[in-house]
XYZ file of C-alpha atoms in Angstrom:
566
model
C 0.014 0.004 0.012
C 1.236 3.480 -0.934
C 0.053 4.627 2.496
C 2.626 2.553 4.068
C 5.328 4.865 2.996
C 3.871 7.141 5.704
C 2.232 4.756 8.237
C 4.393 1.803 7.957
C 7.701 3.600 8.791
C 9.875 2.880 11.983
C 11.577 5.455 14.141
C 11.177 9.286 14.221
C 9.246 9.493 10.625
C 6.782 6.737 11.565
C 6.151 8.350 14.844
C 5.347 11.668 13.329
C 3.101 10.340 10.568
C 0.999 8.299 12.901
C 0.888 10.247 16.327
C -0.810 13.342 15.219
C -3.459 11.313 13.278
C -4.155 9.392 16.378
C -5.363 12.647 18.236
C -8.592 12.043 16.199
C -9.152 8.652 18.005
C -7.906 6.397 15.431
C -6.597 2.998 17.057
C -3.128 1.810 15.866
C -4.315 -1.063 13.902
C -5.821 1.298 11.249
C -2.435 2.254 10.298
C -1.199 -1.317 9.646
C -1.912 -1.813 6.022
C -5.437 -1.101 5.471
C -6.173 0.668 2.109
C -6.554 4.488 2.966
C -9.287 5.990 0.795
C -9.177 9.752 0.562
C -12.436 11.434 0.094
C -12.002 14.569 -1.919
C -14.772 16.849 -0.699
C -15.943 20.177 -2.416
C -18.624 20.952 0.114
C -19.020 24.652 0.685
C -22.018 26.774 1.797
C -20.651 29.054 -1.034
C -21.379 26.115 -3.443
C -24.987 25.596 -2.849
C -25.073 22.655 -5.301
C -22.617 20.840 -3.097
C -23.914 21.902 0.201
C -25.152 18.376 1.082
C -21.702 16.669 0.668
C -21.074 16.367 4.375
C -23.888 13.821 4.315
C -22.580 12.073 1.238
C -19.110 11.847 2.596
C -20.424 10.075 5.666
C -22.196 7.625 3.355
C -18.842 7.051 1.462
C -17.129 6.385 4.897
C -19.490 3.764 5.733
C -18.817 1.983 2.529
C -15.034 2.157 3.017
C -15.297 0.941 6.553
C -17.515 -1.900 5.347
C -14.981 -3.107 2.725
C -12.220 -3.043 5.186
C -10.468 0.388 4.348
C -9.644 3.477 6.201
C -11.529 6.593 4.993
C -9.784 10.061 5.431
C -11.683 13.115 4.210
C -10.110 16.261 2.982
C -11.281 19.622 1.530
C -10.202 21.257 -1.729
C -10.989 24.485 -3.423
C -14.815 24.554 -4.247
C -16.091 26.387 -7.280
C -19.754 27.699 -6.837
C -20.990 28.564 -10.225
C -23.683 31.083 -9.166
C -21.511 32.979 -6.584
C -17.693 33.094 -7.769
C -16.692 36.187 -9.613
C -15.485 36.911 -12.462
C -16.191 33.191 -13.359
C -15.771 29.738 -11.814
C -14.047 28.780 -15.077
C -11.115 31.126 -14.188
C -10.487 28.941 -11.141
C -10.962 25.415 -12.710
C -7.389 24.866 -13.265
C -6.264 26.299 -9.861
C -8.732 23.960 -8.223
C -7.273 21.018 -10.412
C -3.793 21.852 -8.961
C -5.285 21.891 -5.363
C -6.650 18.471 -5.945
C -3.567 17.047 -7.731
C -1.180 18.073 -4.980
C -3.587 17.176 -2.190
C -3.836 13.633 -3.478
C -0.118 13.381 -4.273
C 1.432 14.826 -1.204
C -0.763 12.841 1.300
C -0.911 9.080 2.562
C -3.664 7.705 0.543
C -3.983 4.830 -1.815
C -7.106 5.702 -3.690
C -9.546 8.470 -3.887
C -13.255 9.192 -4.115
C -14.097 12.610 -5.770
C -17.164 14.310 -4.412
C -18.289 16.648 -6.975
C -21.414 18.341 -8.394
C -21.543 21.991 -9.344
C -20.255 22.577 -12.867
C -16.430 23.119 -12.480
C -15.998 20.851 -9.503
C -16.366 17.692 -11.629
C -13.752 18.477 -14.181
C -11.366 20.137 -11.911
C -11.369 17.146 -9.636
C -10.993 14.720 -12.480
C -8.188 16.616 -14.042
C -6.363 16.787 -10.736
C -6.750 13.183 -10.005
C -5.758 11.969 -13.490
C -2.503 13.900 -13.110
C -1.645 11.598 -10.137
C -3.192 8.455 -11.549
C -4.026 6.705 -8.400
C -7.215 4.446 -8.154
C -10.120 6.934 -8.449
C -13.950 6.992 -8.653
C -16.387 9.780 -8.695
C -19.648 10.302 -6.721
C -21.643 13.221 -8.050
C -24.164 15.153 -5.922
C -27.184 14.595 -7.867
C -29.755 16.893 -9.587
C -32.115 18.833 -7.493
C -35.929 18.133 -7.822
C -37.678 20.258 -10.372
C -39.007 23.492 -9.236
C -42.788 24.233 -9.084
C -44.187 27.498 -10.025
C -47.699 28.521 -10.778
C -48.719 25.057 -11.226
C -46.009 23.871 -13.587
C -42.444 22.403 -13.294
C -39.501 24.919 -13.666
C -35.607 24.616 -13.800
C -32.718 26.714 -14.489
C -33.369 27.052 -18.312
C -36.665 28.801 -17.426
C -34.468 31.558 -15.722
C -33.633 32.771 -19.303
C -37.176 33.107 -20.216
C -38.027 34.743 -16.940
C -35.424 37.270 -17.567
C -36.807 38.031 -20.850
C -40.308 38.586 -19.490
C -38.874 40.782 -16.684
C -36.995 42.849 -19.074
C -40.065 43.459 -21.230
C -42.509 44.001 -18.305
C -44.403 40.808 -18.575
C -43.170 39.667 -15.223
C -43.145 41.879 -12.105
C -40.292 42.049 -9.560
C -42.666 40.161 -6.989
C -43.231 37.322 -9.518
C -39.602 37.252 -10.281
C -38.698 36.775 -6.592
C -41.528 34.259 -6.084
C -40.126 32.160 -9.191
C -36.737 32.519 -7.581
C -38.001 30.798 -4.377
C -39.724 28.060 -6.264
C -36.846 26.952 -8.556
C -34.193 25.563 -6.312
C -36.434 23.650 -3.872
C -34.152 20.956 -2.850
C -30.402 20.095 -2.470
C -28.492 19.190 -5.597
C -27.219 20.985 -8.826
C -29.345 22.190 -11.712
C -32.320 20.059 -12.482
C -31.876 20.342 -16.268
C -29.368 18.770 -18.542
C -27.032 21.801 -17.940
C -23.287 21.589 -17.476
C -23.626 19.827 -13.933
C -25.656 17.101 -15.067
C -23.559 16.737 -18.344
C -20.615 16.343 -16.157
C -22.201 13.708 -14.054
C -23.218 11.954 -17.247
C -19.604 12.327 -18.482
C -17.983 10.506 -15.625
C -20.454 7.657 -15.747
C -20.260 7.218 -19.483
C -16.397 7.429 -19.226
C -16.419 4.593 -16.699
C -15.392 6.497 -13.547
C -18.477 6.310 -11.706
C -21.048 3.534 -10.814
C -24.241 3.158 -12.977
C -26.990 5.682 -12.185
C -24.423 8.104 -10.610
C -25.671 10.758 -13.212
C -29.324 10.854 -12.542
C -30.295 9.891 -8.971
C -31.768 13.027 -7.415
C -29.790 14.614 -4.657
C -32.746 14.403 -2.349
C -33.329 10.601 -3.008
C -31.934 8.185 -0.396
C -30.697 6.102 -3.280
C -27.983 8.818 -3.735
C -26.332 7.855 -0.453
C -26.696 4.291 -1.160
C -24.732 4.925 -4.405
C -22.167 6.905 -2.229
C -21.957 3.922 0.249
C -21.475 1.407 -2.639
C -18.806 3.806 -4.091
C -16.841 3.752 -0.919
C -16.862 -0.048 -1.041
C -15.760 0.034 -4.749
C -12.874 2.325 -3.889
C -11.282 -0.123 -1.739
C -11.556 -2.861 -4.409
C -9.942 -0.495 -6.953
C -7.067 -0.212 -4.664
C -6.737 -3.940 -4.256
C -6.778 -4.383 -7.863
C -4.651 -1.163 -8.539
C -7.001 -0.006 -11.402
C -6.213 3.504 -12.087
C -7.713 6.318 -14.323
C -4.989 5.418 -17.033
C -6.767 1.913 -17.163
C -10.228 3.398 -17.641
C -9.795 6.572 -19.673
C -8.744 5.076 -23.024
C -9.645 6.585 -26.268
C -12.667 4.242 -26.551
C -13.893 5.667 -23.316
C -13.685 9.298 -24.429
C -15.516 8.181 -27.749
C -18.127 6.751 -25.711
C -18.702 9.721 -23.581
C -18.960 11.936 -26.622
C -21.661 9.736 -28.293
C -23.663 9.613 -24.948
C -23.377 13.344 -24.526
C -24.941 13.845 -28.121
C -27.746 11.620 -27.166
C -28.361 13.628 -24.083
C -28.192 17.063 -25.777
C -25.473 17.821 -23.248
C -23.759 21.192 -22.607
C -21.304 22.749 -24.927
C -18.974 23.114 -21.907
C -18.629 19.327 -22.257
C -16.005 19.855 -25.096
C -13.908 22.158 -23.271
C -13.561 20.006 -20.046
C -13.213 16.773 -21.989
C -10.300 18.207 -23.920
C -8.716 19.277 -20.694
C -8.946 15.815 -19.060
C -7.717 14.117 -22.198
C -4.769 16.308 -22.123
C -3.965 15.375 -18.651
C -4.257 11.656 -19.634
C -2.246 11.901 -22.773
C -5.262 10.844 -25.111
C -5.100 12.240 -28.466
C -8.613 13.949 -28.781
C -9.269 17.063 -30.702
C -12.333 19.285 -31.303
C -13.233 17.816 -34.667
C -13.828 14.435 -32.818
C -16.784 15.987 -31.124
C -18.505 16.702 -34.563
C -17.564 13.481 -36.150
C -18.795 11.201 -33.406
C -21.812 13.229 -32.675
C -22.945 13.346 -36.267
C -24.454 9.763 -36.312
C -26.125 10.070 -32.934
C -29.674 11.227 -32.722
C -31.153 13.201 -29.746
C -32.769 10.405 -27.384
C -33.369 12.545 -24.143
C -36.362 14.912 -24.131
C -34.900 17.194 -21.463
C -34.427 20.870 -21.022
C -32.821 23.004 -22.372
C -33.333 20.908 -25.669
C -36.635 19.448 -24.703
C -39.278 19.405 -21.944
C -38.481 17.148 -19.138
C -35.898 17.173 -16.227
C -33.031 15.038 -15.011
C -35.177 13.575 -12.270
C -37.678 12.305 -14.964
C -34.605 10.782 -16.816
C -33.702 8.725 -13.552
C -37.402 7.560 -13.314
C -37.429 6.746 -17.081
C -34.377 4.327 -16.709
C -31.462 6.688 -16.137
C -28.224 6.903 -18.162
C -28.043 3.181 -18.416
C -31.072 3.097 -20.641
C -29.596 5.759 -22.774
C -26.457 3.804 -23.111
C -28.160 0.349 -23.864
C -30.189 2.231 -26.559
C -26.872 3.411 -28.114
C -25.175 -0.003 -27.897
C -24.853 -0.264 -31.600
C -22.620 2.765 -31.664
C -20.558 2.386 -28.614
C -17.435 0.599 -27.522
C -19.314 -1.880 -25.373
C -16.094 -3.518 -24.198
C -14.638 -0.376 -22.531
C -13.797 -1.164 -18.853
C -15.345 0.756 -15.949
C -14.494 1.145 -12.233
C -16.824 -1.801 -11.089
C -14.707 -4.382 -13.046
C -17.504 -4.817 -15.709
C -17.634 -3.249 -19.198
C -20.011 -0.442 -20.039
C -21.917 -2.925 -22.079
C -22.311 -5.276 -19.151
C -23.438 -2.697 -16.749
C -26.278 -1.664 -19.099
C -27.195 -4.795 -20.698
C -30.321 -5.287 -18.679
C -31.247 -1.550 -18.485
C -34.966 -0.724 -19.563
C -36.835 2.330 -20.749
C -39.868 3.054 -18.476
C -41.058 6.226 -20.332
C -40.471 6.722 -23.962
C -41.500 10.216 -23.665
C -38.343 11.001 -21.870
C -36.054 8.403 -23.538
C -36.664 7.927 -27.246
C -35.283 5.163 -29.362
C -32.706 5.412 -32.135
C -35.356 4.286 -34.647
C -37.831 7.202 -33.456
C -35.638 9.637 -31.872
C -36.846 12.904 -30.006
C -34.996 15.113 -32.560
C -32.835 13.800 -35.532
C -29.879 15.990 -34.885
C -28.074 16.086 -31.662
C -24.568 16.739 -30.181
C -22.393 19.708 -30.844
C -21.675 21.221 -34.285
C -18.036 22.161 -34.676
C -17.724 25.115 -37.140
C -14.714 26.184 -39.053
C -14.068 29.261 -41.350
C -12.000 32.428 -41.478
C -13.859 33.761 -38.329
C -12.717 30.530 -36.278
C -9.765 28.873 -38.000
C -9.306 26.691 -35.031
C -13.034 25.988 -34.435
C -16.157 27.283 -32.820
C -19.103 25.075 -31.439
C -22.940 25.400 -31.656
C -25.570 23.126 -30.143
C -28.091 22.445 -32.904
C -30.611 20.739 -30.466
C -30.958 24.079 -28.750
C -30.962 26.373 -31.820
C -33.660 27.800 -34.047
C -33.986 25.653 -37.265
C -34.654 28.788 -39.350
C -31.407 30.440 -38.248
C -29.088 27.250 -39.004
C -28.359 28.832 -42.534
C -28.203 32.656 -42.010
C -26.248 35.614 -43.350
C -26.583 38.878 -41.416
C -24.946 42.225 -40.631
C -22.618 42.217 -37.716
C -23.511 44.351 -34.464
C -20.372 44.387 -32.594
C -19.768 44.685 -28.816
C -16.106 45.108 -27.954
C -16.426 43.572 -24.564
C -18.950 42.690 -21.866
C -18.946 46.359 -20.591
C -19.820 47.658 -23.943
C -22.645 45.010 -24.324
C -24.254 45.958 -21.025
C -23.971 49.678 -21.739
C -25.649 49.628 -25.269
C -27.731 46.436 -25.685
C -30.952 48.138 -24.607
C -30.287 51.642 -26.121
C -33.336 52.386 -28.206
C -30.924 53.906 -30.841
C -28.802 50.723 -31.349
C -28.765 49.981 -35.022
C -29.961 46.425 -34.960
C -32.932 44.218 -36.292
C -33.663 40.501 -36.040
C -31.639 39.658 -39.178
C -28.394 40.904 -37.543
C -25.715 38.890 -36.085
C -24.704 40.019 -32.461
C -20.954 39.725 -31.813
C -19.241 39.856 -28.582
C -15.507 39.996 -28.201
C -13.012 39.557 -25.377
C -14.856 37.085 -23.316
C -12.486 34.284 -24.097
C -9.988 32.373 -21.738
C -7.556 35.270 -21.805
C -9.619 38.279 -22.646
C -12.214 38.351 -19.875
C -10.202 36.514 -18.191
C -11.674 33.059 -17.782
C -14.020 32.633 -20.344
C -17.375 33.321 -18.771
C -20.833 31.971 -19.560
C -22.111 35.151 -21.339
C -22.227 33.899 -24.863
C -25.969 33.563 -24.845
C -26.388 37.282 -24.784
C -29.869 38.595 -23.898
C -31.388 40.252 -27.027
C -32.000 43.848 -26.994
C -35.338 45.085 -25.370
C -36.575 46.605 -28.507
C -36.118 43.070 -30.315
C -37.843 41.173 -27.508
C -40.688 43.766 -27.855
C -41.173 42.681 -31.459
C -41.872 39.091 -30.289
C -38.406 37.862 -31.498
C -36.628 35.506 -29.161
C -33.556 34.298 -30.912
C -30.925 35.732 -33.206
C -27.603 34.439 -34.240
C -25.019 35.335 -31.497
C -21.175 34.829 -31.761
C -18.494 35.082 -29.215
C -15.338 33.741 -27.908
C -16.998 33.062 -24.460
C -19.111 30.069 -23.125
C -22.703 29.533 -22.415
C -24.406 27.893 -19.467
C -25.438 24.306 -20.208
C -28.978 25.482 -19.140
C -29.080 28.041 -21.979
C -30.521 27.855 -25.430
C -30.706 29.683 -28.653
C -28.784 29.918 -32.021
C -25.451 30.801 -30.312
C -21.978 30.245 -31.508
C -19.397 29.982 -28.772
C -15.673 29.176 -28.160
C -14.447 31.091 -31.133
C -10.684 30.148 -31.478
C -8.355 31.962 -31.547
C -10.172 34.490 -29.296
C -10.211 38.217 -29.857
C -7.644 38.924 -27.124
C -4.940 37.119 -28.863
C -5.565 38.766 -32.201
C -7.898 36.175 -33.629
C -10.024 37.326 -36.621
C -12.896 37.834 -34.188
C -11.110 41.067 -32.936
C -11.206 42.347 -36.371
C -14.965 42.214 -37.074
C -16.501 45.650 -37.449
C -20.211 46.818 -37.404
C -21.814 46.101 -40.803
C -19.614 43.231 -41.807
C -21.604 40.301 -43.324
C -21.246 37.035 -41.357
C -22.531 33.618 -42.697
C -23.472 30.841 -40.431
C -24.244 27.416 -42.270
C -24.496 24.615 -39.698
C -25.027 22.037 -42.376
C -21.644 23.049 -44.085
C -20.061 23.468 -40.547
C -19.082 27.046 -41.731
C -18.773 30.349 -39.871
C -17.564 32.911 -42.358
C -16.759 36.696 -42.115
C -17.246 38.249 -45.786
C -14.077 40.432 -45.431
C -11.098 39.448 -47.808
C -7.710 38.475 -46.496
C -5.988 41.874 -47.460
C -8.489 43.939 -45.511
C -8.218 41.501 -42.430
C -4.462 42.002 -42.712
C -4.775 45.781 -42.744
C -7.140 45.582 -39.586
C -4.726 43.234 -37.892
C -1.843 45.635 -38.400
C -3.546 48.153 -36.139
C -4.817 45.686 -33.455
C -3.955 46.338 -29.922
C -4.635 43.647 -27.297
C -6.874 44.739 -24.256
C -4.832 45.688 -21.215
C -6.448 43.610 -18.518
C -4.573 45.065 -15.640
C -3.707 41.553 -14.118
C -0.120 41.130 -13.400
C 0.237 39.327 -10.224
C -0.818 36.104 -8.381
C -2.910 33.295 -10.143
C -4.781 35.315 -12.323
C -1.614 36.726 -13.926
C -0.343 33.197 -14.312
C -3.464 32.162 -15.776
C -3.330 34.812 -18.390
C 0.194 33.940 -19.422
C -0.287 30.283 -19.676
C -3.806 29.341 -20.522
C -4.364 27.590 -23.705
C -7.119 28.440 -26.331
C -10.597 26.873 -26.254
C -10.049 24.152 -28.901
C -7.257 22.979 -26.618
C -9.304 22.888 -23.377
C -8.236 26.078 -21.936
C -5.941 24.271 -19.442
C -2.695 25.850 -18.366
C 0.126 24.781 -20.899
C 2.450 23.419 -18.010
C -0.369 21.168 -16.560
C -0.814 18.871 -19.700
C 0.192 15.467 -18.728
C 0.885 14.290 -15.286
C 3.436 13.815 -12.568
C 2.434 10.658 -11.174
C 1.853 9.649 -7.479
C 5.511 9.422 -6.231
C 6.883 11.874 -3.649
C 10.638 11.097 -3.244
C 11.346 13.213 0.002
C 10.106 13.217 3.421
C 8.875 16.116 5.368
C 10.898 15.856 8.460
C-alpha cells in the first residue's frame, strides 16, 4: 500500500506520521496496511449545489469501513458557479492543482471525488488524472424540479423569466416568487445543464457507478450509491485499477456519443479536452463533431426538450440511454466496477418513451455539438443544434459588434442601437484570456426593442461560453479568441457574417487583404492583471480548442513523492 510509505515507517518519521493522526481517536491497527481512501470533498456553503456533501461523505465512509478500508476526508477548493466572480472557469485549473497536490502529497492509496457543481467535476477529475491513483467519482445529483404557478421549472426557465422581466411581462414580485420556487431541494441544476452533463460524462467514461448521473440529490438512493462507491474504492485499490486503465480513447469516444444523445452542454467539449490532455489521450475538437454526427437526440430534457434529469432517472437513467446506443458504442470499454459499460447496461430498460426515445424514433434527428470552421474561427467554434432555431441554422446577417462585456451591457438596450432581427450579435474579449476566464455570457440577452417585437432568438457569436442550461442559435468558443488577435477581434459593425451549420461554416465576408490591414492596427486589451494566480493564468492558458488548461499542466506527474517532510 502506498500509504505504508507514511504509516509503515519505523523510528522518528513513522512516529510523526502516525502520532498526530491518532489525536482524532484512530487506533493503531488502522495504520497497519488497511487501504487508505481519501475522500476529496468540495462541500461549501458558497457552493449551494454541493452543500449536502457532508452527508454524502459520511455515506462514502460507511462503505469504505465496510470493505475494510480506512477513510480520510479532506477539503479542496470549491467552485460555486452562481457565486464566484468573475467566473468559476477562471479557477477550474487552480482547483485542479489543489486536487492534484492534495492527492499526491498525502498518505492515500485511492480517492473518491465528491463533485457536483459545474467546474467541481472537471477540476477534480483533471487533478486526479495527473496523479493516477485508483479513483472514482460520486456526483451530488440533480435537485428536484421546481414548481411555480402549477408547472415544473428549472434553470433553463431563468432565461425566459429574464426576458419577461426585461419586457415588463413579469413583475419583481413574481420574479422573486419564481426564484424561491426553482431551487427547492439540495443538488445541482435540475436540467441537462453542465453539472448534469459532467455527471453523465464521468458515468459514460467509466469513472462512476451506474446511475451516478441521474439519482436526485434528495433521493435516499444517492446515499446508497455513495456507500457502494466507498466499497468499490477499496476494491479499486486492491486491484490497482487507475484512471489510465479506464480513460482510453474508446472511453472518451463513448462519452462523446452519450453526450450527443443527451443534448448535453457545449461546456462538455472544453472539459473533455482538458481531461484528455492530462491523460495523454489524443482528442481534438473535430472528434466531437464526427462522433456526434451519427447520434440522434434521445433524451427529451431541458434545455433541448421538456423534461428534467429527475424524470430521466425514473425513465431508466443513463443506463437506458447507453443500452439504446449499444450499436454505436465501444461496449467492451472497462469501468470502475470491473464490468464493461456494455455489461453494466445490458439489462437496462426504458420505462417512459416520452423521456427516452429510441434510435429508430428519436426525439430529434440532430443532436450533439456542431464544430464550425471558417475564417472567423480557424481553430473552431461550437454550436448546439438541438437548442438552436432551425430557421437560423443557415443565415447571413449584418454584424452588430460589442467590444467587451461592458460595452454590451451599456448599449444592448439603447433604443438607438442599430439592430434588427436579421443581424448577427458579436461579443468580443470574453475568451480564456480576454475576460479572463471565459465566462458564460455567450447567450447574450437580446435587445429590449427586439424582444418587444416578439423575437426570441438571433444568431449570436462570441469567444466565450454559455451555461449548459441556456439555449438559442449561439456560436461559442471562437478560437483563436479576440484577445490574442484572432479574426474575431477584427470584426466591425456592418460586416456580413454567414452561419451555415449544415456545412459547418462560420464565415466573415471580409477579404484577406482587408483583414491584414485591420490586424496591423490591432492592440490587445490591457487587462490590468499582473500578479498572482490570475496573472499566471493569463500567461499560460491555452485556447478553447485545446481545453483552456494551463500549458504546463498537460500530462501528469504521477503519485511518487521522493522526499520526506521531516
